[in-house]
Coordinates of C-alpha atoms in Angstrom, one line a residue:
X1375 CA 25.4 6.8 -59.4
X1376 CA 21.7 7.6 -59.6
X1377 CA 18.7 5.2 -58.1
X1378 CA 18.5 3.2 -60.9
X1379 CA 22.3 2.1 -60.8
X1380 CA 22.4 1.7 -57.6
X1381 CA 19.5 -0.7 -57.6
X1382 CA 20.3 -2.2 -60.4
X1383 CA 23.9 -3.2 -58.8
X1384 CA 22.2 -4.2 -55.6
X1385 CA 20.3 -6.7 -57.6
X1386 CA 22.8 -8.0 -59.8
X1387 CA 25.1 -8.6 -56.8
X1388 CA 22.1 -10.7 -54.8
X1389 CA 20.9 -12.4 -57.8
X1390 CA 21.2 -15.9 -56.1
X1391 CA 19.4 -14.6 -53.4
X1392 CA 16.3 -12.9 -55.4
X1393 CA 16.2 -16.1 -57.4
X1394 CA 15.8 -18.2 -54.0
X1395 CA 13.4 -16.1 -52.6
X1396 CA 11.1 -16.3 -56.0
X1397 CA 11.6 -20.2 -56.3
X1398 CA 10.3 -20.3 -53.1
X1399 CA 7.3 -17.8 -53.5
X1400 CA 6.3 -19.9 -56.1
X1401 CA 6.7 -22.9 -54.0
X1402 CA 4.4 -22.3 -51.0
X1403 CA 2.5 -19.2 -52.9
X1404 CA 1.7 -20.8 -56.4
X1405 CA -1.9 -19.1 -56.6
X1406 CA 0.6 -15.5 -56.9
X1407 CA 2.0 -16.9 -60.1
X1408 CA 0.2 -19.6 -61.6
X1409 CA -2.3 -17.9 -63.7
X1410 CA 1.0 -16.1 -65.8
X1411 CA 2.2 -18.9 -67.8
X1412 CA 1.7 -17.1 -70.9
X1413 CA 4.3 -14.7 -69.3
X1414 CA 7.5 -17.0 -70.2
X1415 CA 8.4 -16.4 -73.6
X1416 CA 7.7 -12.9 -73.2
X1417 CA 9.8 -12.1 -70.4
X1418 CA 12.6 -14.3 -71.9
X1419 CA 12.4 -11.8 -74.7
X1420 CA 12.8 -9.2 -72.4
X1421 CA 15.9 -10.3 -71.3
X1422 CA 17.5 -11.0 -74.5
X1423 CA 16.5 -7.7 -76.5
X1424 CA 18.7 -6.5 -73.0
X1425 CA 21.2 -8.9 -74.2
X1426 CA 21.3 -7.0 -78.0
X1427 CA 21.5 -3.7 -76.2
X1428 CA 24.8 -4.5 -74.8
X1429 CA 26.2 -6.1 -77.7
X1430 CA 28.5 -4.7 -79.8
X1431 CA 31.3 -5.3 -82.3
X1432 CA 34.0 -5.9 -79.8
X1433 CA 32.3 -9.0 -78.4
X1434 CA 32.6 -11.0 -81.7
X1435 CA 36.4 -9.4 -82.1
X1436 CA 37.5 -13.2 -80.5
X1437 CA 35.6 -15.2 -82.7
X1438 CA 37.8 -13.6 -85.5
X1439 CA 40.7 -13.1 -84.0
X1440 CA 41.3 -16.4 -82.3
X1441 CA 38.3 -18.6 -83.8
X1442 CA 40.1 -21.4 -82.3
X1443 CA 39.4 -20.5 -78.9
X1444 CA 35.9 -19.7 -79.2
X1445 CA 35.1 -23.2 -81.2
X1446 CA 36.5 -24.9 -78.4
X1447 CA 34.1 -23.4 -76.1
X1448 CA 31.2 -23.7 -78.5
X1449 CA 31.9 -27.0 -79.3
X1450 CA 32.4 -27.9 -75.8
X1451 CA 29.3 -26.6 -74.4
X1452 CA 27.3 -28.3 -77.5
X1453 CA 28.9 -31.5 -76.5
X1454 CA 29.3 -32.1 -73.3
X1455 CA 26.2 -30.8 -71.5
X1456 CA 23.6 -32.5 -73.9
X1457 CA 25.9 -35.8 -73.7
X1458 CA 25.3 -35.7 -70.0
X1459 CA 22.0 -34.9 -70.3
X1460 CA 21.1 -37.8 -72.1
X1461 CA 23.7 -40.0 -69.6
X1462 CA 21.2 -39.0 -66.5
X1463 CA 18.0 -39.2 -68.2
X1464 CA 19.3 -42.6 -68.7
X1465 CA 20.9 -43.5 -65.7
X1466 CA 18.6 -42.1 -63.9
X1467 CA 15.8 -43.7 -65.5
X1468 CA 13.8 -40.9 -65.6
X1469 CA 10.2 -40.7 -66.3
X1470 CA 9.7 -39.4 -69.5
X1471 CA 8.7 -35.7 -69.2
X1472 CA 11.5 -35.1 -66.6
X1473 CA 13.8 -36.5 -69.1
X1474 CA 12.8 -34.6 -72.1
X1475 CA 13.1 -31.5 -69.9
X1476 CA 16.9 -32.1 -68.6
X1477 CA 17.8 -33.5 -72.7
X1478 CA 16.1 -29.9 -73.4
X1479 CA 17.8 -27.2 -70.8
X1480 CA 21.7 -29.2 -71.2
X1481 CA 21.0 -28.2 -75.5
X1482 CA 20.4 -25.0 -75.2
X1483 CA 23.0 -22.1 -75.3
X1484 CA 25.2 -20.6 -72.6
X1485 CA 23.3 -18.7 -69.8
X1486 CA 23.7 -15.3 -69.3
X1487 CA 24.9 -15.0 -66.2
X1488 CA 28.1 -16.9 -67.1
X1489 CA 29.8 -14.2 -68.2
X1490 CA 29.3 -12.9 -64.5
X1491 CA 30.8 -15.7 -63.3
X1492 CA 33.8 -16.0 -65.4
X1493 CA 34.2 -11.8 -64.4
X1494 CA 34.2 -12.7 -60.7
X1495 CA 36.5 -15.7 -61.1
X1496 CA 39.5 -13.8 -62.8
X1497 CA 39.1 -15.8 -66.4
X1498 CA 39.3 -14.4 -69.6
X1499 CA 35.4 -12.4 -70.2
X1500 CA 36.2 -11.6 -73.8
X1501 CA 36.3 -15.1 -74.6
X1502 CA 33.2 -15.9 -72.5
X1503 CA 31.4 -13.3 -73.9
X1504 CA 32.6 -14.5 -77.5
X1505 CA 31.3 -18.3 -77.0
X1506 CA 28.3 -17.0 -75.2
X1507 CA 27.1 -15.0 -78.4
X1508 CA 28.2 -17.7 -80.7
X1509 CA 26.2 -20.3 -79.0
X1510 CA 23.2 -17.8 -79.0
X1511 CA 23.4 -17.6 -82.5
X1512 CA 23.4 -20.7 -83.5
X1513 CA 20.9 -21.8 -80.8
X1514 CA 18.0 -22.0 -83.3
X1515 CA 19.9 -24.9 -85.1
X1516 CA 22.1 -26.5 -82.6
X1517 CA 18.9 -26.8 -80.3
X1518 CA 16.8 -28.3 -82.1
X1519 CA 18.8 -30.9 -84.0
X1520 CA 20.3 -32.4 -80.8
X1521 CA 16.9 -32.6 -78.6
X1522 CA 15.4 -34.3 -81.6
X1523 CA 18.4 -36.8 -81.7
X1524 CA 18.5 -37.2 -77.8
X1525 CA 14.9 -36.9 -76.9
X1526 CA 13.2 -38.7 -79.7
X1527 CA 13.3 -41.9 -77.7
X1528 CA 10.7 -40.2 -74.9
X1529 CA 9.0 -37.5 -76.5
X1530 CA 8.0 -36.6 -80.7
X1531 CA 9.8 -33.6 -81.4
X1532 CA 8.8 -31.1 -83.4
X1533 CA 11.9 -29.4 -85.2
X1534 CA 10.8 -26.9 -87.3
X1535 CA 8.5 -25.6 -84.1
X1536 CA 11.3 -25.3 -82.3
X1537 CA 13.4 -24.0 -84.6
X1538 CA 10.9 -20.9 -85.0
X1539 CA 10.0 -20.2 -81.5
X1540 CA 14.0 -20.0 -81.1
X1541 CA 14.3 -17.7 -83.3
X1542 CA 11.0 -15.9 -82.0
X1543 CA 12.3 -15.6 -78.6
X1544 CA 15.8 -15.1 -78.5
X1545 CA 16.8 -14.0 -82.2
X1546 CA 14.5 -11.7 -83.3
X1547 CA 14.6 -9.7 -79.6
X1548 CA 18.5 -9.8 -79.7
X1549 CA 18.6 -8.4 -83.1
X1550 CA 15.8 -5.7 -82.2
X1551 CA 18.3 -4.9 -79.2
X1552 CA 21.1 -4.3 -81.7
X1553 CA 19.0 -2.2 -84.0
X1554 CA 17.8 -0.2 -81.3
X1555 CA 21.6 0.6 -80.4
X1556 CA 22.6 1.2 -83.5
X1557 CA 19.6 3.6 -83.9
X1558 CA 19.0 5.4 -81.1
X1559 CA 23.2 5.0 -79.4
X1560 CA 22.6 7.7 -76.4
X1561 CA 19.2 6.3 -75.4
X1562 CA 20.3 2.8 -75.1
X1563 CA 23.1 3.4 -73.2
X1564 CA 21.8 5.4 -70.7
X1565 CA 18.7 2.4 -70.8
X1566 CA 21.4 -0.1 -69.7
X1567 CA 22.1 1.2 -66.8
X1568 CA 18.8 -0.2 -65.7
X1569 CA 19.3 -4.0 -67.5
X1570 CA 20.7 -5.9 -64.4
X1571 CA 17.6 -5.0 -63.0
X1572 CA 14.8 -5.7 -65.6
X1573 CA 16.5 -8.8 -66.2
X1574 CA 16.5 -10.4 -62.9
X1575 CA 13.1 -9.4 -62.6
X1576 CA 12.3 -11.2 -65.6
X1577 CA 14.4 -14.4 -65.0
X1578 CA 12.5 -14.7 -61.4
X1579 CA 9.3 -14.4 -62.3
X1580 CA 9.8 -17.0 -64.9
X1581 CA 11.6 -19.1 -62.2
X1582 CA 8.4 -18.6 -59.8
X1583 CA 6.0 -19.3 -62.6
X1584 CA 7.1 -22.6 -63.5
X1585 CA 7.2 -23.5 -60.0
X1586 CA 4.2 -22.6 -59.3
X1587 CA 2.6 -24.6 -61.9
X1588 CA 4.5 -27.4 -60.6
X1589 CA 3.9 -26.9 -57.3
X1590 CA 2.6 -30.9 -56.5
X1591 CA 4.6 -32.8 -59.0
X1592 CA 7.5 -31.4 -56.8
X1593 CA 6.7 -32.3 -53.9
X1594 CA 7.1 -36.1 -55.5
X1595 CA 9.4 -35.9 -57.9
X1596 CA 11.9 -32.9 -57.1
X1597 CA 14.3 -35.0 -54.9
X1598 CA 15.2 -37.1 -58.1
X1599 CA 14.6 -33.6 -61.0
X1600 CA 17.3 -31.8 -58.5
X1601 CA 19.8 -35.0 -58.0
X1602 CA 20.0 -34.6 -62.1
X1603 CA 20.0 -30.5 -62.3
X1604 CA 22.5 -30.8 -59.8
X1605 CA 24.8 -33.7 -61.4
X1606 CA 24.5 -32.3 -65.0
X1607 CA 25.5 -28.9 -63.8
X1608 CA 28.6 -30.2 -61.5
X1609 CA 29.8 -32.3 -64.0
X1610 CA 28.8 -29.7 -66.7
X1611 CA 31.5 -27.2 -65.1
X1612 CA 34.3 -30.1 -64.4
X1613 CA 33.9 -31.3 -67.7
X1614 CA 34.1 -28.2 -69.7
X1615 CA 37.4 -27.7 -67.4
X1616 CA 38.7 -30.6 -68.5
X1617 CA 38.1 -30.0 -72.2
X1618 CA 39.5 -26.7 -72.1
X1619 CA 42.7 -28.0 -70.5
X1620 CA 43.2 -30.9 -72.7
X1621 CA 43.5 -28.4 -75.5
X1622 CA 46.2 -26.6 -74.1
X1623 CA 44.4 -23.6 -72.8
X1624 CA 46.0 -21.1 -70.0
X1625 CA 43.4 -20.9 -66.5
X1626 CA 41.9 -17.6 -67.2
X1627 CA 40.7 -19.1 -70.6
X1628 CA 39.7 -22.5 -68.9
X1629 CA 37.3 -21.0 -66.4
X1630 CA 35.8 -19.1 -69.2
X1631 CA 35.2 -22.9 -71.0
X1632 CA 34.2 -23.9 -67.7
X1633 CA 31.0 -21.7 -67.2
X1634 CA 30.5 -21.1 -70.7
X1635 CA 29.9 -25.0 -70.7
X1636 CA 27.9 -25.3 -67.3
X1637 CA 25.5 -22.5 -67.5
X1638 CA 22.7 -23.0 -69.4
X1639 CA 20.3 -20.3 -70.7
X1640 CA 17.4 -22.4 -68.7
X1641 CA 14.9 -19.3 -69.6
X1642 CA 14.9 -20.8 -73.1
X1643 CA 14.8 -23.9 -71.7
X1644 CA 11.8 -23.2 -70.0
X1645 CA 9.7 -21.4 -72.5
X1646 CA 10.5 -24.2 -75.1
X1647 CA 9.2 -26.6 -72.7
X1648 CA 6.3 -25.2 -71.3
X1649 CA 5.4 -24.4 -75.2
X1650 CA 6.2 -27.7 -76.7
X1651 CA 5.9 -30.1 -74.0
X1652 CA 4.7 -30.3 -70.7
X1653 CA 4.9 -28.1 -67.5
X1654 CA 6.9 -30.5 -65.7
X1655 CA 9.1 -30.6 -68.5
X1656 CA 10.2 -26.9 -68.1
X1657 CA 10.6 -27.9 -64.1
X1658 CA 14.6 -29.0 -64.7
X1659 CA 15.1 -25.6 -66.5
X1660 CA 13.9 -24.0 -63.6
X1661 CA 15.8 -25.6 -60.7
X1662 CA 18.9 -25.3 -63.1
X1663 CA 18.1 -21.3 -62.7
X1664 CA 18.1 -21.3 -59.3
X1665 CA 20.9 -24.2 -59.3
X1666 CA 23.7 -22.8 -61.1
X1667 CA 23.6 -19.4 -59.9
X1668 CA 24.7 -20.9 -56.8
X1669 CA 27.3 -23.4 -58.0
X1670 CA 28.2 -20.9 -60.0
X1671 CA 28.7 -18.2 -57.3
X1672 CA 30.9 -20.6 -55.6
X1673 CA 33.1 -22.1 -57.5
X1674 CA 33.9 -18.2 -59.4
X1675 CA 34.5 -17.3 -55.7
X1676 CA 37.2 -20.2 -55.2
X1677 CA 38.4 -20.1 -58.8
X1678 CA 39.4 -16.2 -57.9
X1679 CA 41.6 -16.9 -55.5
X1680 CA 43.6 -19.8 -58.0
X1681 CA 46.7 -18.8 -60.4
X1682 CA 48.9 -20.3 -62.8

């Protein structure tokens, strides 16, 4: 294993901890970050032309061989964490930007650490990997349609902008990724090894930046933006459970459901926010970074030890 490996494997095993350290960098050192907000989108794009690199045609095998499966999880994760969304923003009676921004991280697609998570828990990865790409895919549709039927009450939504900045961010990177494997097979593999390690640096730094900007509208509001992250995720993972099981499905295909539903790909979240809305808005996508990574951590660590 050469230095890149190695660090890459150090980082991707202390993810939670690197995303903790950056949420609080940008916390009590927001002059570090707070002048890179243009930053976001880019860096997301980082990460998912990282994500097309590793893609390949055994990851959408599932959706053909047992669509079934992988609709439940899409369908799922479309469903239930928007629906909650929209259940805190009015329960919670939350002020309008905060609510717009916890309606916009719960409709975006699956995160991509999830498939981590379902690894370490024992579940079925093909399958998470499978609804992970799926959602993806359909993010620039699904996205867009449900925040403009959730969050039309608080906010206007623009569709259509959304719609293309989806697709400029995640879509046309992924696909890049793919070409460039495709194209260039030898290079991108060996460039992989270092992916677990451009990506959290990406996702961090996005994490730091939004805080950062939000540095004083956290310091009054984050008790209440972290009581809904935290309740939309928790709920997010019990719920997808839930679903999963009342469709008959065995526990390694479950806990894939499970985090497939409750992790969000709050980069996306972010950058639409920060673009479209307001920097507070993008706030809930950030704690949800730094959120479910732990939850997440967790609950694959006590799902492990669980069999039939």
């Amino acid at each position: 294993m050469n230095a890149v490996e190695k660090a890459s494997a150090f980082v991707g095993k202390t993810f939670s901890l690197w995303v903790l350290l950056f949420a609080a960098l940008g916390f009590f050192a927001p002059s570090l970050f707070i002048g890179y907000k243009t930053w976001i989108a880019p860096l997301l794009g980082i990460v998912m032309f990282g994500m097309g690199l590793t893609l390949s045609a055994a990851d959408f095998r599932d959706v053909f061989r047992r669509p079934k499966d992988v609709a439940i999880g899409v369908v799922g994760h479309y469903l239930i964490m928007p629906g909650i969304a929209y259940v805190l923003a009015v329960g919670l009676r939350l002020p309008p930007e905060i609510a717009v921004g916890v309606i916009l991280v719960g409709c975006c697609p699956s995160g991509t650490a999830s498939n981590v998570m379902t690894f370490l828990s024992r579940g079925d990865v093909a399958l998470g990997v499978s609804i992970g790409s799926v959602s993806t895919l359909i993010a620039p549709f699904a996205t867009p349609a449900l925040v403009s039927l959730l969050a039309g009450q608080w906010m206007t939504i623009n569709t259509a902008s959304l719609f293309k900045d989806i697709v400029q961010v995640v879509i046309v990177p992924i696909a890049l990724g793919v070409i460039v494997k495709t194209l260039f097979r030898r290079q991108a593999a060996a460039s992989a090894q270092a992916l677990p390690l451009v990506s959290t640096v990406a996702i961090v730094l996005i994490i730091a930046i939004i805080v950062a900007l939000n540095q004083p509208k956290l310091l009054t509001n984050g008790a209440l933006m972290f009581a809904a992250v935290i309740l939309h995720n928790l709920l997010g993972f019990a719920l997808g459970y839930v679903f999963a099981r009342a469709f008959g499905m065995n526990l390694a295909k479950r806990k894939a459901v499970m985090f497939e539903t409750g992790m969000q790909n709050s980069g996306l979240g972010a950058a639409l926010a920060a673009a479209h809305f307001s920097p507070l808005a993008a706030v809930p996508s950030a704690l949800f970074s730094v959120w479910h990574n732990l939850s997440g951590s967790a609950l694959a660590t006590w799902f492990a030890r669980r069999s039939e």
